[in-house]
mmCIF file of C-alpha atoms and ligand atoms in Angstrom:
data_model
loop_
_atom_site.group_PDB
_atom_site.id
_atom_site.type_symbol
_atom_site.label_atom_id
_atom_site.label_comp_id
_atom_site.label_asym_id
_atom_site.label_seq_id
_atom_site.Cartn_x
_atom_site.Cartn_y
_atom_site.Cartn_z
ATOM 1 C CA MET A 1407 3.107 -1.201 21.270
ATOM 2 C CA LYS A 1408 5.265 -0.902 18.432
ATOM 3 C CA VAL A 1409 4.100 -0.912 15.213
ATOM 4 C CA LEU A 1410 5.305 -2.019 11.587
ATOM 5 C CA VAL A 1411 4.274 -0.136 8.643
ATOM 6 C CA ALA A 1412 5.015 -1.372 4.962
ATOM 7 C CA VAL A 1413 5.883 1.136 2.643
ATOM 8 C CA LYS A 1414 6.387 0.266 -1.514
ATOM 9 C CA ARG A 1415 8.589 2.834 -3.912
ATOM 10 C CA VAL A 1416 5.487 3.247 -7.122
ATOM 11 C CA ILE A 1417 5.632 5.353 -10.076
ATOM 12 C CA ASP A 1418 3.756 8.873 -8.550
ATOM 13 C CA ALA A 1419 0.394 9.195 -8.272
ATOM 14 C CA ASN A 1420 0.206 11.939 -10.411
ATOM 15 C CA VAL A 1421 1.979 10.589 -13.111
ATOM 16 C CA LYS A 1422 0.567 9.554 -16.959
ATOM 17 C CA VAL A 1423 1.949 5.739 -16.731
ATOM 18 C CA ARG A 1424 3.576 4.833 -19.873
ATOM 19 C CA VAL A 1425 3.410 0.927 -21.571
ATOM 20 C CA LYS A 1426 7.058 -0.146 -22.888
ATOM 21 C CA THR A 1427 6.589 -0.253 -26.549
ATOM 22 C CA ASP A 1428 7.542 -4.025 -26.556
ATOM 23 C CA GLY A 1429 5.096 -4.532 -23.846
ATOM 24 C CA SER A 1430 7.296 -6.257 -21.118
ATOM 25 C CA GLY A 1431 5.920 -3.655 -18.613
ATOM 26 C CA VAL A 1432 5.678 0.220 -17.735
ATOM 27 C CA GLU A 1433 8.663 3.357 -18.379
ATOM 28 C CA THR A 1434 9.554 3.136 -15.446
ATOM 29 C CA ALA A 1435 13.113 5.159 -16.313
ATOM 30 C CA ASN A 1436 13.417 8.747 -15.413
ATOM 31 C CA VAL A 1437 9.607 8.945 -13.853
ATOM 32 C CA LYS A 1438 9.100 10.317 -10.350
ATOM 33 C CA MET A 1439 8.308 7.474 -8.173
ATOM 34 C CA ALA A 1440 6.718 8.106 -4.602
ATOM 35 C CA MET A 1441 4.965 6.572 -1.536
ATOM 36 C CA ASN A 1442 2.247 4.533 -2.445
ATOM 37 C CA PRO A 1443 -0.863 6.633 -1.450
ATOM 38 C CA PHE A 1444 -2.196 3.679 0.569
ATOM 39 C CA CYS A 1445 0.926 3.516 2.483
ATOM 40 C CA GLU A 1446 1.289 6.692 3.468
ATOM 41 C CA ILE A 1447 -1.900 6.263 4.937
ATOM 42 C CA ALA A 1448 -0.303 3.612 7.282
ATOM 43 C CA VAL A 1449 1.892 5.448 7.633
ATOM 44 C CA GLU A 1450 -0.377 8.280 8.884
ATOM 45 C CA GLU A 1451 -1.836 5.821 11.232
ATOM 46 C CA ALA A 1452 0.894 4.237 12.854
ATOM 47 C CA VAL A 1453 2.256 8.098 14.040
ATOM 48 C CA ARG A 1454 -1.636 9.263 15.023
ATOM 49 C CA MET A 1455 -1.288 5.717 17.352
ATOM 50 C CA LYS A 1456 1.590 7.590 18.780
ATOM 51 C CA GLU A 1457 0.786 10.478 19.262
ATOM 52 C CA ALA A 1458 -2.406 9.203 21.190
ATOM 53 C CA GLY A 1459 0.246 7.294 23.377
ATOM 54 C CA VAL A 1460 -1.029 4.020 21.930
ATOM 55 C CA ALA A 1461 1.975 3.224 19.657
ATOM 56 C CA THR A 1462 5.415 3.737 21.064
ATOM 57 C CA GLU A 1463 7.764 2.706 18.145
ATOM 58 C CA ILE A 1464 6.930 2.983 14.796
ATOM 59 C CA VAL A 1465 9.087 0.809 12.337
ATOM 60 C CA ALA A 1466 8.767 1.321 8.744
ATOM 61 C CA VAL A 1467 9.584 -1.470 6.263
ATOM 62 C CA SER A 1468 10.776 -1.399 2.231
ATOM 63 C CA CYS A 1469 12.052 -4.014 0.181
ATOM 64 C CA GLY A 1470 13.264 -2.894 -2.721
ATOM 65 C CA GLY A 1471 16.234 -1.775 -4.731
ATOM 66 C CA ALA A 1472 18.563 1.654 -3.485
ATOM 67 C CA SER A 1473 16.257 3.787 -4.024
ATOM 68 C CA CYS A 1474 13.180 2.519 -1.581
ATOM 69 C CA ALA A 1475 15.777 4.320 1.180
ATOM 70 C CA GLU A 1476 14.193 7.498 -0.268
ATOM 71 C CA THR A 1477 10.480 6.208 0.317
ATOM 72 C CA LEU A 1478 12.179 5.128 3.597
ATOM 73 C CA ARG A 1479 12.683 8.489 4.436
ATOM 74 C CA THR A 1480 9.604 9.958 3.349
ATOM 75 C CA ALA A 1481 8.523 7.395 6.249
ATOM 76 C CA LEU A 1482 10.547 8.868 8.588
ATOM 77 C CA ALA A 1483 10.104 12.317 8.216
ATOM 78 C CA MET A 1484 6.214 11.678 8.464
ATOM 79 C CA GLY A 1485 6.875 10.386 11.677
ATOM 80 C CA ALA A 1486 8.562 6.894 11.488
ATOM 81 C CA ASP A 1487 11.428 6.362 14.299
ATOM 82 C CA ARG A 1488 13.534 4.342 11.951
ATOM 83 C CA GLY A 1489 13.471 2.201 8.817
ATOM 84 C CA ILE A 1490 14.219 -1.330 7.690
ATOM 85 C CA HIS A 1491 15.569 -1.886 3.977
ATOM 86 C CA VAL A 1492 15.718 -5.268 2.663
ATOM 87 C CA GLN A 1493 17.489 -4.578 -0.587
ATOM 88 C CA THR A 1494 17.409 -6.453 -3.179
ATOM 89 C CA ASP A 1495 17.134 -5.908 -7.345
ATOM 90 C CA LEU A 1496 14.725 -8.569 -8.077
ATOM 91 C CA ALA A 1497 11.275 -7.700 -9.637
ATOM 92 C CA LEU A 1498 9.639 -8.182 -6.466
ATOM 93 C CA GLN A 1499 5.892 -10.355 -6.005
ATOM 94 C CA PRO A 1500 3.303 -10.146 -3.207
ATOM 95 C CA LEU A 1501 4.576 -13.234 -2.019
ATOM 96 C CA GLY A 1502 8.093 -12.733 -2.094
ATOM 97 C CA VAL A 1503 7.385 -9.628 -0.455
ATOM 98 C CA ALA A 1504 5.070 -10.988 2.616
ATOM 99 C CA LYS A 1505 7.612 -14.379 3.224
ATOM 100 C CA LEU A 1506 10.572 -10.945 3.439
ATOM 101 C CA LEU A 1507 8.401 -9.217 5.829
ATOM 102 C CA LYS A 1508 7.548 -12.055 7.704
ATOM 103 C CA ALA A 1509 10.884 -12.747 8.687
ATOM 104 C CA VAL A 1510 11.837 -9.319 9.879
ATOM 105 C CA ILE A 1511 8.302 -9.373 11.926
ATOM 106 C CA GLU A 1512 9.616 -12.101 13.439
ATOM 107 C CA LYS A 1513 12.646 -10.242 14.209
ATOM 108 C CA GLU A 1514 11.379 -7.406 15.193
ATOM 109 C CA GLN A 1515 8.101 -8.830 17.115
ATOM 110 C CA PRO A 1516 5.558 -5.750 16.057
ATOM 111 C CA LYS A 1517 2.152 -5.769 17.819
ATOM 112 C CA LEU A 1518 0.777 -4.242 14.816
ATOM 113 C CA VAL A 1519 1.406 -4.574 11.139
ATOM 114 C CA ILE A 1520 -0.248 -2.125 8.915
ATOM 115 C CA THR A 1521 0.003 -1.978 5.143
ATOM 116 C CA GLY A 1522 -1.395 -0.375 2.173
ATOM 117 C CA LYS A 1523 -4.592 -2.669 1.047
ATOM 118 C CA GLN A 1524 -3.212 -2.562 -2.484
ATOM 119 C CA ALA A 1525 -0.382 -1.432 -4.130
ATOM 120 C CA ILE A 1526 -1.371 1.584 -6.910
ATOM 121 C CA ASP A 1527 1.243 -0.225 -9.803
ATOM 122 C CA ASP A 1528 0.617 -3.849 -9.686
ATOM 123 C CA ASP A 1529 -2.704 -3.327 -8.037
ATOM 124 C CA SER A 1530 -2.498 -6.864 -6.352
ATOM 125 C CA ASN A 1531 -4.005 -6.230 -3.345
ATOM 126 C CA GLN A 1532 -2.560 -9.522 -2.009
ATOM 127 C CA THR A 1533 0.530 -8.694 0.594
ATOM 128 C CA GLY A 1534 -1.064 -7.772 4.048
ATOM 129 C CA GLN A 1535 -3.568 -10.879 3.699
ATOM 130 C CA MET A 1536 -0.209 -13.414 2.945
ATOM 131 C CA VAL A 1537 1.664 -11.955 5.157
ATOM 132 C CA ALA A 1538 -1.161 -12.463 8.017
ATOM 133 C CA GLY A 1539 -1.711 -15.755 6.416
ATOM 134 C CA LEU A 1540 2.025 -16.889 6.752
ATOM 135 C CA LEU A 1541 2.617 -15.730 10.577
ATOM 136 C CA GLY A 1542 -1.142 -17.117 11.302
ATOM 137 C CA TRP A 1543 -2.162 -13.810 12.905
ATOM 138 C CA ALA A 1544 -5.697 -12.309 12.605
ATOM 139 C CA GLN A 1545 -6.021 -9.907 9.765
ATOM 140 C CA GLY A 1546 -8.167 -6.565 9.201
ATOM 141 C CA THR A 1547 -8.579 -5.687 5.532
ATOM 142 C CA PHE A 1548 -10.037 -2.325 4.187
ATOM 143 C CA ALA A 1549 -9.174 -0.539 7.185
ATOM 144 C CA SER A 1550 -11.960 2.762 7.403
ATOM 145 C CA LYS A 1551 -11.176 3.304 11.116
ATOM 146 C CA LEU A 1552 -8.790 1.484 13.867
ATOM 147 C CA THR A 1553 -9.112 1.700 17.470
ATOM 148 C CA VAL A 1554 -6.649 -0.295 19.833
ATOM 149 C CA GLU A 1555 -9.205 -1.745 23.084
ATOM 150 C CA GLY A 1556 -6.189 -3.557 25.450
ATOM 151 C CA GLU A 1557 -5.171 -6.547 23.878
ATOM 152 C CA GLN A 1558 -7.521 -6.349 20.928
ATOM 153 C CA LEU A 1559 -8.125 -4.114 17.851
ATOM 154 C CA ARG A 1560 -11.455 -2.816 16.757
ATOM 155 C CA ALA A 1561 -11.094 -2.581 12.624
ATOM 156 C CA LYS A 1562 -14.097 -0.863 10.519
ATOM 157 C CA ARG A 1563 -13.877 -2.522 7.352
ATOM 158 C CA GLU A 1564 -15.246 -0.882 3.743
ATOM 159 C CA VAL A 1565 -16.709 -4.081 2.204
ATOM 160 C CA ASP A 1566 -19.315 -4.091 -0.599
ATOM 161 C CA GLY A 1567 -22.496 -2.422 0.214
ATOM 162 C CA GLY A 1568 -21.156 -1.184 4.023
ATOM 163 C CA LEU A 1569 -19.149 -1.220 6.403
ATOM 164 C CA GLU A 1570 -18.345 -3.781 8.838
ATOM 165 C CA THR A 1571 -16.640 -4.080 12.177
ATOM 166 C CA VAL A 1572 -14.729 -6.996 13.432
ATOM 167 C CA LEU A 1573 -12.666 -7.061 16.353
ATOM 168 C CA LEU A 1574 -9.265 -8.602 16.363
ATOM 169 C CA LYS A 1575 -7.056 -10.438 18.982
ATOM 170 C CA LEU A 1576 -3.497 -8.462 18.982
ATOM 171 C CA PRO A 1577 -1.169 -9.420 17.096
ATOM 172 C CA ALA A 1578 -2.751 -8.726 13.719
ATOM 173 C CA VAL A 1579 -1.972 -7.396 10.741
ATOM 174 C CA VAL A 1580 -4.245 -4.284 9.194
ATOM 175 C CA THR A 1581 -4.547 -2.948 5.499
ATOM 176 C CA THR A 1582 -5.630 0.658 5.050
ATOM 177 C CA ASP A 1583 -8.508 1.759 2.510
ATOM 178 C CA LEU A 1584 -8.331 5.439 1.609
ATOM 179 C CA ARG A 1585 -10.622 7.126 4.188
ATOM 180 C CA LEU A 1586 -8.961 5.669 7.327
ATOM 181 C CA ASN A 1587 -6.835 8.758 7.562
ATOM 182 C CA GLU A 1588 -5.712 12.120 5.125
ATOM 183 C CA PRO A 1589 -1.990 11.868 5.769
ATOM 184 C CA ARG A 1590 0.060 14.729 6.520
ATOM 185 C CA TYR A 1591 2.725 16.300 4.387
ATOM 186 C CA ALA A 1592 6.463 16.059 6.377
ATOM 187 C CA SER A 1593 7.527 19.458 7.283
ATOM 188 C CA LEU A 1594 10.846 20.881 6.390
ATOM 189 C CA PRO A 1595 12.564 20.393 10.666
ATOM 190 C CA ASN A 1596 10.955 16.791 10.466
ATOM 191 C CA ILE A 1597 12.713 16.079 6.888
ATOM 192 C CA MET A 1598 15.980 17.442 8.352
ATOM 193 C CA LYS A 1599 15.149 15.590 11.380
ATOM 194 C CA ALA A 1600 14.158 12.416 9.241
ATOM 195 C CA LYS A 1601 17.807 12.668 7.669
ATOM 196 C CA LYS A 1602 19.325 11.489 11.461
ATOM 197 C CA LYS A 1603 17.258 8.708 12.047
ATOM 198 C CA PRO A 1604 18.580 5.233 11.370
ATOM 199 C CA ILE A 1605 18.053 2.824 8.702
ATOM 200 C CA GLU A 1606 19.344 -0.657 8.917
ATOM 201 C CA ALA A 1607 19.949 -2.327 5.608
ATOM 202 C CA LEU A 1608 19.275 -6.104 5.197
ATOM 203 C CA THR A 1609 19.281 -8.638 2.376
ATOM 204 C CA PRO A 1610 17.161 -11.592 1.444
ATOM 205 C CA ASP A 1611 19.819 -14.095 1.889
ATOM 206 C CA ALA A 1612 20.489 -12.885 5.636
ATOM 207 C CA LEU A 1613 16.387 -13.122 6.453
ATOM 208 C CA GLY A 1614 16.837 -16.654 5.155
ATOM 209 C CA VAL A 1615 13.752 -16.071 2.559
ATOM 210 C CA ASP A 1616 14.647 -16.467 -1.742
ATOM 211 C CA PRO A 1617 12.011 -13.554 -2.768
ATOM 212 C CA THR A 1618 12.572 -15.416 -6.367
ATOM 213 C CA PRO A 1619 8.751 -14.016 -8.313
ATOM 214 C CA ARG A 1620 6.656 -17.029 -9.412
ATOM 215 C CA LEU A 1621 5.185 -15.215 -11.616
ATOM 216 C CA THR A 1622 5.430 -14.364 -15.082
ATOM 217 C CA VAL A 1623 4.356 -11.082 -16.762
ATOM 218 C CA LEU A 1624 3.339 -12.287 -20.453
ATOM 219 C CA LYS A 1625 2.866 -8.550 -21.389
ATOM 220 C CA VAL A 1626 1.176 -5.189 -20.699
ATOM 221 C CA ILE A 1627 -1.025 -3.585 -22.587
ATOM 222 C CA GLU A 1628 -2.272 -0.114 -23.048
ATOM 223 C CA PRO A 1629 -6.319 -0.617 -22.394
ATOM 224 C CA PRO A 1630 -8.235 0.505 -25.240
ATOM 225 C CA LYS A 1631 -9.216 4.200 -25.739
ATOM 226 C CA ARG A 1632 -12.679 5.090 -24.709
ATOM 227 C CA LYS A 1633 -15.129 6.797 -27.638
ATOM 228 C CA SER A 1634 -16.323 10.344 -27.097
ATOM 229 C CA GLY A 1635 -19.940 10.120 -26.292
ATOM 230 C CA THR A 1636 -22.441 12.472 -27.338
ATOM 231 C CA LYS A 1637 -24.965 14.972 -25.976
ATOM 232 C CA VAL A 1638 -28.585 14.127 -26.366
ATOM 233 C CA LYS A 1639 -31.474 16.744 -25.879
ATOM 234 C CA THR A 1640 -33.957 14.824 -24.093
ATOM 235 C CA VAL A 1641 -34.599 11.485 -22.442
ATOM 236 C CA ALA A 1642 -36.891 10.276 -24.967
ATOM 237 C CA GLU A 1643 -33.848 10.769 -27.378
ATOM 238 C CA LEU A 1644 -31.677 8.896 -24.954
ATOM 239 C CA VAL A 1645 -34.207 6.386 -24.949
ATOM 240 C CA GLU A 1646 -34.525 5.715 -27.711
ATOM 241 C CA LYS A 1647 -30.256 5.544 -27.622
ATOM 242 C CA LEU A 1648 -30.168 3.257 -24.818
ATOM 243 C CA ARG A 1649 -32.980 1.270 -26.700
ATOM 244 C CA ASN A 1650 -31.826 0.807 -30.612
ATOM 245 C CA GLU A 1651 -28.200 2.116 -30.204
ATOM 246 C CA ALA A 1652 -27.262 0.668 -27.468
ATOM 247 C CA LYS A 1653 -29.399 -2.144 -27.354
ATOM 248 C CA VAL A 1654 -29.639 -2.131 -23.379
ATOM 249 C CA ILE A 1655 -32.895 -1.641 -22.666
HETATM 250 P P1 LIG B 2295 0.054 -5.550 -2.947
HETATM 251 O O1 LIG B 2295 -0.516 -6.252 -2.403
HETATM 252 O O2 LIG B 2295 1.334 -5.044 -4.170
HETATM 253 O O3 LIG B 2295 -0.978 -4.692 -3.760
HETATM 254 O O4 LIG B 2295 0.312 -3.993 -1.437
HETATM 255 C C1 LIG B 2295 -0.090 -3.956 -0.611
HETATM 256 C C2 LIG B 2295 0.610 -3.286 0.490
HETATM 257 O O5 LIG B 2295 1.381 -4.235 1.045
HETATM 258 C C3 LIG B 2295 1.359 -1.980 -0.016
HETATM 259 O O6 LIG B 2295 0.672 -0.948 -0.067
HETATM 260 C C4 LIG B 2295 2.718 -2.346 0.812
HETATM 261 O O7 LIG B 2295 2.056 -1.569 2.397
HETATM 262 C C5 LIG B 2295 2.891 -3.508 1.176
HETATM 263 N N1 LIG B 2295 4.235 -3.700 0.042
HETATM 264 C C6 LIG B 2295 3.578 -4.618 -0.917
HETATM 265 N N2 LIG B 2295 5.455 -4.601 -1.712
HETATM 266 C C7 LIG B 2295 6.153 -3.983 -1.231
HETATM 267 C C8 LIG B 2295 7.362 -3.631 -1.314
HETATM 268 N N3 LIG B 2295 8.338 -4.223 -1.827
HETATM 269 N N4 LIG B 2295 8.086 -3.072 -0.049
HETATM 270 C C9 LIG B 2295 7.091 -2.554 1.407
HETATM 271 N N5 LIG B 2295 6.194 -3.044 1.000
HETATM 272 C C10 LIG B 2295 5.564 -3.636 0.211
#
């Protein structure tokens, strides 16, 4: 079974994100970038499927500027077999990415596509669903456990208030939730080996896709600063404050 994994390059999760002074977006110049954490979980799951003899080949795909190749190298060092870089300097949005991924998927014909549930930069949580919609494939979003059963995939989903289990007919698209697995660190030998693995470069034009953004960002602002809290000495004081100051009870 061929598995295709979509990996996005985002600001490193440990970096404090700063809004540009003109409010046009967030500062990315000279900021540490990394693979989106949910995409790491997606790669890890595919690698585990390969180690279990369920997956035969893992193709990692990233869409964006030249530096996405680095993110693909990370996926290759974690265990993906080859990479595909769809090169564009456009500011991509979920629909554009979904159309690009659809074109790559039609070319590659994987049985399973794994994406992150959301990218931690735009927090869109849309791409995986859009890919499934455009392809007319089954989808299992927010997956916390996956089991391939012949031509079907059993996916445990994290939903409000609990877990839901769905049985998907393959081919299917899955998006990863936090509890699906704990991604491995790439070992030094594997980082070296990854340098020799192939990365194919494609363009939106070559795929016949126009990923021009459809949405205009009007303004990006910092969230309001949290006011400092106070400590109360007794339950009675807490109740009094909730009743008379906060007026919530
Ligand atoms: P989003 O819908 O933007 O929250 O992203 C959800 C998931 O879609 C990510 O975790 C990736 O797996 C995939 N994705 C989004 N943007 C890209 C991109 N530029 N290249 C590759 N995969 C992407």
